[in-house]
Short mmCIF file of C-alpha atoms (C1' of nucleotides) in Angstrom, two decimals:
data_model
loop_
_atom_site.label_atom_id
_atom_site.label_comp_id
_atom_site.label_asym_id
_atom_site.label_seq_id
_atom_site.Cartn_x
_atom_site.Cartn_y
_atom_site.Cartn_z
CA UNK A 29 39.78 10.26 -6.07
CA UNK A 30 36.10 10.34 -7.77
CA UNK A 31 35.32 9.07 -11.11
CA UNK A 32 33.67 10.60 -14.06
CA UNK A 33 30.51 9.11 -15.32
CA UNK A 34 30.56 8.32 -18.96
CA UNK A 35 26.96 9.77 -20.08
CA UNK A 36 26.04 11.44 -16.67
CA UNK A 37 25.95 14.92 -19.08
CA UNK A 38 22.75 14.46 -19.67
CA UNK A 39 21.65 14.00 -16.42
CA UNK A 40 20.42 16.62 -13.78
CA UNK A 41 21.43 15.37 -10.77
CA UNK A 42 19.63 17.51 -8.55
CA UNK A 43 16.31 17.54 -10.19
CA UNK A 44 16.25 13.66 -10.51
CA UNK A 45 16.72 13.26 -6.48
CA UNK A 46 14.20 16.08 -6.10
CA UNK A 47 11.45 14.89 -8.59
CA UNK A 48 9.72 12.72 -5.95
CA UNK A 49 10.34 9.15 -7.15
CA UNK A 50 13.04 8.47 -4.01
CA UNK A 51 12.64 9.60 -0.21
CA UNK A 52 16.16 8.79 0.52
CA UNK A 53 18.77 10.95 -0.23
CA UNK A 54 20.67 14.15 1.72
CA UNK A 55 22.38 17.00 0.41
CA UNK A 56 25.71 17.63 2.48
CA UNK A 57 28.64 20.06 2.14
CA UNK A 58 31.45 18.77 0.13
CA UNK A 59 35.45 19.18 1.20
CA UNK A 60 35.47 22.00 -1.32
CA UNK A 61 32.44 23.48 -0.14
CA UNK A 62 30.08 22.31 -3.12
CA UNK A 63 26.83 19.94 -2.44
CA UNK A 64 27.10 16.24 -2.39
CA UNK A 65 24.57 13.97 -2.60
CA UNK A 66 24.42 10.96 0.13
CA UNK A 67 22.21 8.22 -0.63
CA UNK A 68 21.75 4.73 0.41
CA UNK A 69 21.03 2.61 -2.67
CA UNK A 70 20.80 -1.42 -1.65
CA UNK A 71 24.23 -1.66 0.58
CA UNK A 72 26.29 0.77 -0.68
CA UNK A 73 26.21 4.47 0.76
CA UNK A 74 27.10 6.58 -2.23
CA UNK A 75 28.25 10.03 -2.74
CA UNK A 76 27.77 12.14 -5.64
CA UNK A 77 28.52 15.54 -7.03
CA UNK A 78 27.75 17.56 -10.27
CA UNK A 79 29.58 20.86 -10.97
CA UNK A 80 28.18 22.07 -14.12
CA UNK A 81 27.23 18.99 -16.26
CA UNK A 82 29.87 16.51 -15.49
CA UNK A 83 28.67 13.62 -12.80
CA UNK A 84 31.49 12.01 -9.94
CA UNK A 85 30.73 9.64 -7.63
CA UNK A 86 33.21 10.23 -4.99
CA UNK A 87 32.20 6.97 -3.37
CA UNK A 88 32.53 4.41 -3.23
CA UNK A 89 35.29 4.67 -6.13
CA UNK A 90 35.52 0.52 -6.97
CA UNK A 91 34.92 -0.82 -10.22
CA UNK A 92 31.75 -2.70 -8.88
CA UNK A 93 30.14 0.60 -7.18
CA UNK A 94 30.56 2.09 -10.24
CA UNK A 95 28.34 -0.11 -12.01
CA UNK A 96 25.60 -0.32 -9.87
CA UNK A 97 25.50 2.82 -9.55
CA UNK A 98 25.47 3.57 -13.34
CA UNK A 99 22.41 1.07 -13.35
CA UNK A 100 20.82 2.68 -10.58
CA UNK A 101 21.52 5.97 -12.15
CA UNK A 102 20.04 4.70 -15.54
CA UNK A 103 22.88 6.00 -17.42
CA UNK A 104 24.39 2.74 -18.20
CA UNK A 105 25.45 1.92 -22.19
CA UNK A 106 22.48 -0.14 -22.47
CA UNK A 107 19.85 2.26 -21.08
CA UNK A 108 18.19 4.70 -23.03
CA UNK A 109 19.76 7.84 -23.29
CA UNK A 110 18.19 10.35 -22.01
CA UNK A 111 18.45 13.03 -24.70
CA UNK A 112 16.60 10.39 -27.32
CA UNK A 113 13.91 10.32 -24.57
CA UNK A 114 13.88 13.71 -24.54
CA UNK A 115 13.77 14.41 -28.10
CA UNK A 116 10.83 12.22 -28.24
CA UNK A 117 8.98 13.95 -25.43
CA UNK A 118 9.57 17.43 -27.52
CA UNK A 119 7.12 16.48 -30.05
CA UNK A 120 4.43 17.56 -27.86
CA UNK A 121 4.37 20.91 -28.06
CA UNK A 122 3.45 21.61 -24.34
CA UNK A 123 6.06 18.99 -23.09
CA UNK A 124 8.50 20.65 -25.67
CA UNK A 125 7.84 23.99 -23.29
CA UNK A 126 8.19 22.59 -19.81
CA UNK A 127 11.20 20.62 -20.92
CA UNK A 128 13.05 23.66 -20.59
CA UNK A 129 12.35 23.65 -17.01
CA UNK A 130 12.79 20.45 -16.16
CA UNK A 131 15.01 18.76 -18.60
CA UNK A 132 17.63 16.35 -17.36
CA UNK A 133 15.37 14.44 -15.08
CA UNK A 134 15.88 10.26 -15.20
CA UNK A 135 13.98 7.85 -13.88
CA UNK A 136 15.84 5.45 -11.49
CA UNK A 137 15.85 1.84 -11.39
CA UNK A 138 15.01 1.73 -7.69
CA UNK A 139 14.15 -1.53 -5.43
CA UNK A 140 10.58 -2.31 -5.82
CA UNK A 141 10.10 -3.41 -2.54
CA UNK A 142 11.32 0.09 -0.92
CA UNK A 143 9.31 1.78 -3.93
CA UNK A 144 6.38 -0.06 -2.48
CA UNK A 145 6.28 1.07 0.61
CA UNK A 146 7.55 4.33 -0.03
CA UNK A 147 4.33 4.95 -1.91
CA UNK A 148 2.17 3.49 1.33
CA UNK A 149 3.62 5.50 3.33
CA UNK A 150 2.78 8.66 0.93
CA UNK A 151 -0.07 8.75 0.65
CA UNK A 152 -2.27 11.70 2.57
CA UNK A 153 0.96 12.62 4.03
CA UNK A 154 3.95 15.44 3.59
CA UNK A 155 7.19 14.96 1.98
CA UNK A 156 9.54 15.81 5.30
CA UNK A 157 7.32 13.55 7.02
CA UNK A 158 7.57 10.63 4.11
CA UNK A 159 11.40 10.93 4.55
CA UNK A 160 11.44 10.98 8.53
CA UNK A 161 8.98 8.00 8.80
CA UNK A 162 11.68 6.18 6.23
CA UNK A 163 14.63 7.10 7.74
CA UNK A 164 13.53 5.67 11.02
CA UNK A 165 12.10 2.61 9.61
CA UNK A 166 15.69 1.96 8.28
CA UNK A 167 17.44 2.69 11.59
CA UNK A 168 14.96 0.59 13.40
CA UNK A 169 14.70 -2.26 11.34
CA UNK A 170 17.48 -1.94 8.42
CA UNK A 171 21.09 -3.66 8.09
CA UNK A 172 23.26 -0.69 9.73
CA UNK A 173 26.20 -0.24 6.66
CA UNK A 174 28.47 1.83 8.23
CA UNK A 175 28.64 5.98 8.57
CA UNK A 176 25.58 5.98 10.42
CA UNK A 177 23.64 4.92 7.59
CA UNK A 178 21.09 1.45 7.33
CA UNK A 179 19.73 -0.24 4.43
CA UNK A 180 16.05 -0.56 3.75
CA UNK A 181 14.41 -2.92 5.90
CA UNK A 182 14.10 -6.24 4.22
CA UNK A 183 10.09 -7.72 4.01
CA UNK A 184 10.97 -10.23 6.51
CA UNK A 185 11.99 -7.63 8.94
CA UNK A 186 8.94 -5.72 8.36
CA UNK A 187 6.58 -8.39 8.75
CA UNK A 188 7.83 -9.17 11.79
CA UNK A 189 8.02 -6.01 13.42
CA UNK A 190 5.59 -4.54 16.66
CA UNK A 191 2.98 -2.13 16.07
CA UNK A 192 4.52 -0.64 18.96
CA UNK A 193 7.86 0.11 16.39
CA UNK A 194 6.12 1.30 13.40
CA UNK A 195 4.05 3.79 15.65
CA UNK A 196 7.35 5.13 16.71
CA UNK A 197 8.44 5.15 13.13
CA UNK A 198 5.17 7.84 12.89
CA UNK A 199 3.84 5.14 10.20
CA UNK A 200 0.32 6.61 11.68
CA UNK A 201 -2.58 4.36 10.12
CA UNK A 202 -0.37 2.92 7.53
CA UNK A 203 1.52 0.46 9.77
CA UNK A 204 -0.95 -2.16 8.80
CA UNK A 205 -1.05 -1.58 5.27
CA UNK A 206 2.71 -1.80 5.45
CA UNK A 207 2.83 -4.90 7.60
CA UNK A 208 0.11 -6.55 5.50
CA UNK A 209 2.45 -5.94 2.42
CA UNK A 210 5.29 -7.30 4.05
CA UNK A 211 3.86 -10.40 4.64
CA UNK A 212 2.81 -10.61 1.17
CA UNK A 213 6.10 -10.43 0.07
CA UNK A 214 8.02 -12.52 2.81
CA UNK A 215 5.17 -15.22 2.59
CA UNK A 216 5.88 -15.28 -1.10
CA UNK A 217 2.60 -14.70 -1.85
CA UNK A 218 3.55 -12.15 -3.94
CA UNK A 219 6.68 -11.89 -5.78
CA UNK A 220 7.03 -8.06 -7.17
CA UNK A 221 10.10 -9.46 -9.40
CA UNK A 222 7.34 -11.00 -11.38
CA UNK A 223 5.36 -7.71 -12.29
CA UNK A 224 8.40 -6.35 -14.00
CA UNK A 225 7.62 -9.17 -16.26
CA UNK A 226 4.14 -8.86 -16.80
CA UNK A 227 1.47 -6.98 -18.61
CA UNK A 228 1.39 -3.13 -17.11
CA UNK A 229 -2.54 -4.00 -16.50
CA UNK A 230 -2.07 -7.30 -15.22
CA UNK A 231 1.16 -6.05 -12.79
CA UNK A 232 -1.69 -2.97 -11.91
CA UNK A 233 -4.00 -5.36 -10.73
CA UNK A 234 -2.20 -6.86 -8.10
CA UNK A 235 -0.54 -4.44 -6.74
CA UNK A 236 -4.12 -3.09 -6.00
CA UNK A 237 -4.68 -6.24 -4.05
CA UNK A 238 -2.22 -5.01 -1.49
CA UNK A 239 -4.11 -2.92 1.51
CA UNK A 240 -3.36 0.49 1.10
CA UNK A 241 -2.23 0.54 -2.46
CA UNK A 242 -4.68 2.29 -4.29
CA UNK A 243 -3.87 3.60 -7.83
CA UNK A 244 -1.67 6.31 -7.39
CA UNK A 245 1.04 4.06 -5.28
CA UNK A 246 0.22 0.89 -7.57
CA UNK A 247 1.53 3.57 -10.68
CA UNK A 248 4.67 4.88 -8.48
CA UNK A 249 5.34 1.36 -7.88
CA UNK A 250 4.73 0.17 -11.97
CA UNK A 251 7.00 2.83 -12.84
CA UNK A 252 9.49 3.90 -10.05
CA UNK A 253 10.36 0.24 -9.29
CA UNK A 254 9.36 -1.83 -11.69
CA UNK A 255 10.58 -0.04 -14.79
CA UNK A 256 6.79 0.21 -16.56
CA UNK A 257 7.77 2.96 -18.32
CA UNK A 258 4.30 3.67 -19.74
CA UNK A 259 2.63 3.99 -16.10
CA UNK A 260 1.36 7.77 -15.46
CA UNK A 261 0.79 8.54 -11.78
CA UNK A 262 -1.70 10.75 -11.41
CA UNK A 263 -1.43 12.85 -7.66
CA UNK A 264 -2.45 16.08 -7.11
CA UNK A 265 0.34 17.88 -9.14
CA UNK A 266 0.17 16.02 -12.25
CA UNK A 267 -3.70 16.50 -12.48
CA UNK A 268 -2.90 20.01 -11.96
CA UNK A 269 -0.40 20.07 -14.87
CA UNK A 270 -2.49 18.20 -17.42
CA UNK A 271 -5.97 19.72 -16.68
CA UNK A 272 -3.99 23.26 -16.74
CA UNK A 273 -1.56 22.70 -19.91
CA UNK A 274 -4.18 20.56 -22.04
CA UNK A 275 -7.62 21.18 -21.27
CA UNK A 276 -7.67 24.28 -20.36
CA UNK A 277 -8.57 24.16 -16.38
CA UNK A 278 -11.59 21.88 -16.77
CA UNK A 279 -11.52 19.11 -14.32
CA UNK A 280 -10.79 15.74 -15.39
CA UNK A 281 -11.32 12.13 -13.88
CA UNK A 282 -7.63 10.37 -13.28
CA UNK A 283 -9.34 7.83 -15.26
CA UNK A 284 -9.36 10.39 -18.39
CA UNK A 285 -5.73 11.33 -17.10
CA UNK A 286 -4.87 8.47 -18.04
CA UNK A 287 -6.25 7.67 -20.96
CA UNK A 288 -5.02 10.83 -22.27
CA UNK A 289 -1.69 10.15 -21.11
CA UNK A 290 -1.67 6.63 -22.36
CA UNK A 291 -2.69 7.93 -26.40
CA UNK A 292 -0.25 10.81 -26.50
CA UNK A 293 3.22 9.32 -24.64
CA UNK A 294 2.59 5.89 -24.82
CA UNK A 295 6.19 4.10 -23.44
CA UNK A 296 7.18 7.42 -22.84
CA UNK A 297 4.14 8.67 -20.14
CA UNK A 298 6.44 7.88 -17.09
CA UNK A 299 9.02 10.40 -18.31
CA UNK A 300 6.42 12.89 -19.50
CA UNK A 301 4.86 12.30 -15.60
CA UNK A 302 7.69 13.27 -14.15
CA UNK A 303 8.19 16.49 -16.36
CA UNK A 304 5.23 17.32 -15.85
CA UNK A 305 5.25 17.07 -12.22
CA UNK A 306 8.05 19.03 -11.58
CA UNK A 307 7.11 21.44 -13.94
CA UNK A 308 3.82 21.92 -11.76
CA UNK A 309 5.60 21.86 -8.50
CA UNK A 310 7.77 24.76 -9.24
CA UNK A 311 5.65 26.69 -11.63
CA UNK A 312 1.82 25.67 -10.67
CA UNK A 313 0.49 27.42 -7.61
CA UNK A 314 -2.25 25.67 -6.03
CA UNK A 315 -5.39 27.81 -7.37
CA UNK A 316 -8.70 28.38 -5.48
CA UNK A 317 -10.97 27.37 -8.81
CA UNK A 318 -8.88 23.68 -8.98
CA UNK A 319 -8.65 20.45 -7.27
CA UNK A 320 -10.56 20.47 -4.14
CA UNK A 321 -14.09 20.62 -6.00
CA UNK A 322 -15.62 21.13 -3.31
CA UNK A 323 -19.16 22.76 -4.03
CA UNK A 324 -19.11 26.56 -4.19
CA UNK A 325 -20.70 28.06 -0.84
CA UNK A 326 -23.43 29.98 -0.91
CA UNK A 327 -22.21 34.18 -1.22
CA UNK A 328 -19.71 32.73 -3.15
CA UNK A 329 -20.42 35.14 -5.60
CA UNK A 330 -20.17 33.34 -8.99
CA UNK A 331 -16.75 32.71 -8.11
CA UNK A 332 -14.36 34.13 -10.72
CA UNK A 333 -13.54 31.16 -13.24
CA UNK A 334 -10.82 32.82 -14.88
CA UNK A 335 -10.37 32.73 -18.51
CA UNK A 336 -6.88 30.26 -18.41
CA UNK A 337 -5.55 31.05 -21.58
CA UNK A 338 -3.11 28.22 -20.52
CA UNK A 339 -0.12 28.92 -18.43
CA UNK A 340 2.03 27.97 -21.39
CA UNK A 341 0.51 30.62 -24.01
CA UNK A 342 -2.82 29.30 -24.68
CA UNK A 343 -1.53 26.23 -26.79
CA UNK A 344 -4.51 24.48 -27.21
CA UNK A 345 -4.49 20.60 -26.97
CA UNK A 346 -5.30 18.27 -30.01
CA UNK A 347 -6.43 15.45 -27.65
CA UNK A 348 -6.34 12.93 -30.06
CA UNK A 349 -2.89 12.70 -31.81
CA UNK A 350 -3.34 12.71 -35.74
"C1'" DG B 24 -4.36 26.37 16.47
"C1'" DG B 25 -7.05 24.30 12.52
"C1'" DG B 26 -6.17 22.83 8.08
"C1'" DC B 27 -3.30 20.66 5.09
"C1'" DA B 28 -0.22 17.04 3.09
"C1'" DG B 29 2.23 13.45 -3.57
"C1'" DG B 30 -4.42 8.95 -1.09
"C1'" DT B 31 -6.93 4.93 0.39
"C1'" DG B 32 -10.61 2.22 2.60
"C1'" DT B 33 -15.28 2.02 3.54
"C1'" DA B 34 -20.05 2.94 3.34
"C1'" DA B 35 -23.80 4.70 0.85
"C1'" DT B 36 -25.78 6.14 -3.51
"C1'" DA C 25 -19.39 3.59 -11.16
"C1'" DT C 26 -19.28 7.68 -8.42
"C1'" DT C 27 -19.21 10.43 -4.02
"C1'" DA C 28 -18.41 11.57 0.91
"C1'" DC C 29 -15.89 11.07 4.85
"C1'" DA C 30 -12.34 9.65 8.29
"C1'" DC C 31 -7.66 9.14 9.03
"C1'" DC C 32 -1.86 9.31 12.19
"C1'" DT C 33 0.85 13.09 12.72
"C1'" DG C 34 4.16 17.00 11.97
"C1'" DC C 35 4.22 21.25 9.83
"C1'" DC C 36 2.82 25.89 8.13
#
DNA sequence: GGGCAGGTGTAAT
DNA sequence: ATTACACCTGCC
């Protein structure tokens, strides 16, 4: 048997476990056919399904799997609900439009430490290649848990591990920024536990004190992992999004990103983030006049700037909320 | 096959 | 503070 999640409506299954906050999760065939989702969240291997709107988690079916899950999920009683969140977004009229791509998306309450280096191992890198170099780390170094799945490495393991082992895990020139954050953590020189605590600025700043966290991962982290719900990650997608929907195509620093971000979302920026981001993914091609900046070569032409009346109907962006 | 991929570190303005 | 460049490696 399976059992229904109370307030798992509102969720979009899919489009959570595709919007880039977790590496770890499969789609498989069901019995009758449909997809089921297969992830490995602490020691428990679950499996989900949505038909329509309604949620089951088909395992495991025990009263304690249930909860974790439902906290994991972020559709627990005491979370909030994700339609409030969304109603919120909605007052921003741009948001208001991609929500009707993207809507149902939750942020999950994710292990910081696998959040961490996650992120690391993101960066300048491709998502099948993010999830291959994390499923081997997990079968080389994880807790095997049964049906061929493995938890996520604990820091401990990590630290310890050979260069030799991480190379095979295609970690490339991240192994030692890995490594170097594992011993941070099983050292207990740093304890990310803490940064849920603190400050989002003060939590920012040392996570950028680990090698090879700069401030994209040190944001995935804040917000991914450690449930800073105002940090906006800004990677190549999202500065696509917000220089296209808001100011019209003109390049901005991630430092203005973020400010920007920051004055109109506030608490809510992580959710509008990962709208955002998904909205750009599937509906905001990569453009020749856009992010690379690299200098126009001579016989270029002029290059054609297009006009960019906005790919949302030319809504025009009142940067500072009234 | 060469460039690119959910960036970051480093060196040089 | 800002800019340029290299970088493991699999994939398109």
């Amino acid at each position: 048997m399976a059992a229904l999640l109370p307030g798992g409506d509102a969720l979009d299954l899919a489009r959570t476990l595709q919007s880039g906050q977790t590496f770890r999760w499969r789609w498989e065939r069901g019995p009758g056919g449909g997809p089921v989702a297969v992830g490995v969240v602490g020691r428990d291997v679950f499996r989900l399904s949505q038909d329509g709107r309604e949620l089951w988690l088909i395992a495991p079916d025990t009263p304690g799997g249930r909860a974790r899950l439902t906290e994991y999920l972020g559709v627990s009683p005491a979370a909030r609900r994700i339609p409030s969140i969304e109603t919120a977004l909605a007052a921003d009229p741009v948001v208001a439009r991609v929500l009707a791509r993207t809507r149902g998306i939750g942020i999950l309450a994710q292990d910081p430490w696998e959040v961490l280096v996650s992120f690391i191992v993101s960066a300048n890198n491709n998502i099948p290649k993010i999830c291959t170099s994390i499923d081997r780390l997990c079968r080389a170094l994880g807790a095997p848990l049964g049906e061929g799945a493995f938890a996520f490495p604990t820091p401990d393991r990590l630290a310890a591990a050979r260069s030799r082992m991480l190379a095979a895990c295609l970690l490339g020139y991240r192994a030692p920024y890995v490594r170097a954050a594992a011993r941070l953590i099983a050292d207990g020189r740093l304890e990310l536990a803490r940064l849920a605590r603190m400050p989002l600025d003060t939590a920012r700043e040392r996570l950028l004190e680990i090698p090879g966290v700069g401030e994209k991962v040190a944001d995935c982290t804040l917000l991914f992992g450690l449930r800073h719900t105002s940090a906006f990650p800004v990677d190549v997608w999202v500065r696509r999004a917000v220089e296209r929907l808001y100011f019209r195509g003109q390049p901005r620093t991630a430092r203005q990103i973020q400010e920007f971000a920051r004055e109109r979302f506030g608490p809510l920026a992580g959710y509008a983030q990962q709208h955002l981001f998904c909205y750009a993914r599937a509906h905001l091609r990569p453009r020749a006049d856009d992010a690379p900046r690299r200098p126009p070569m001579r016989g270029d032409g002029g290059g054609a700037r297009r006009p960019d009346r906005g790919e949302l109907g030319g809504y025009r962006a009142i940067v500072a909320n009234a």
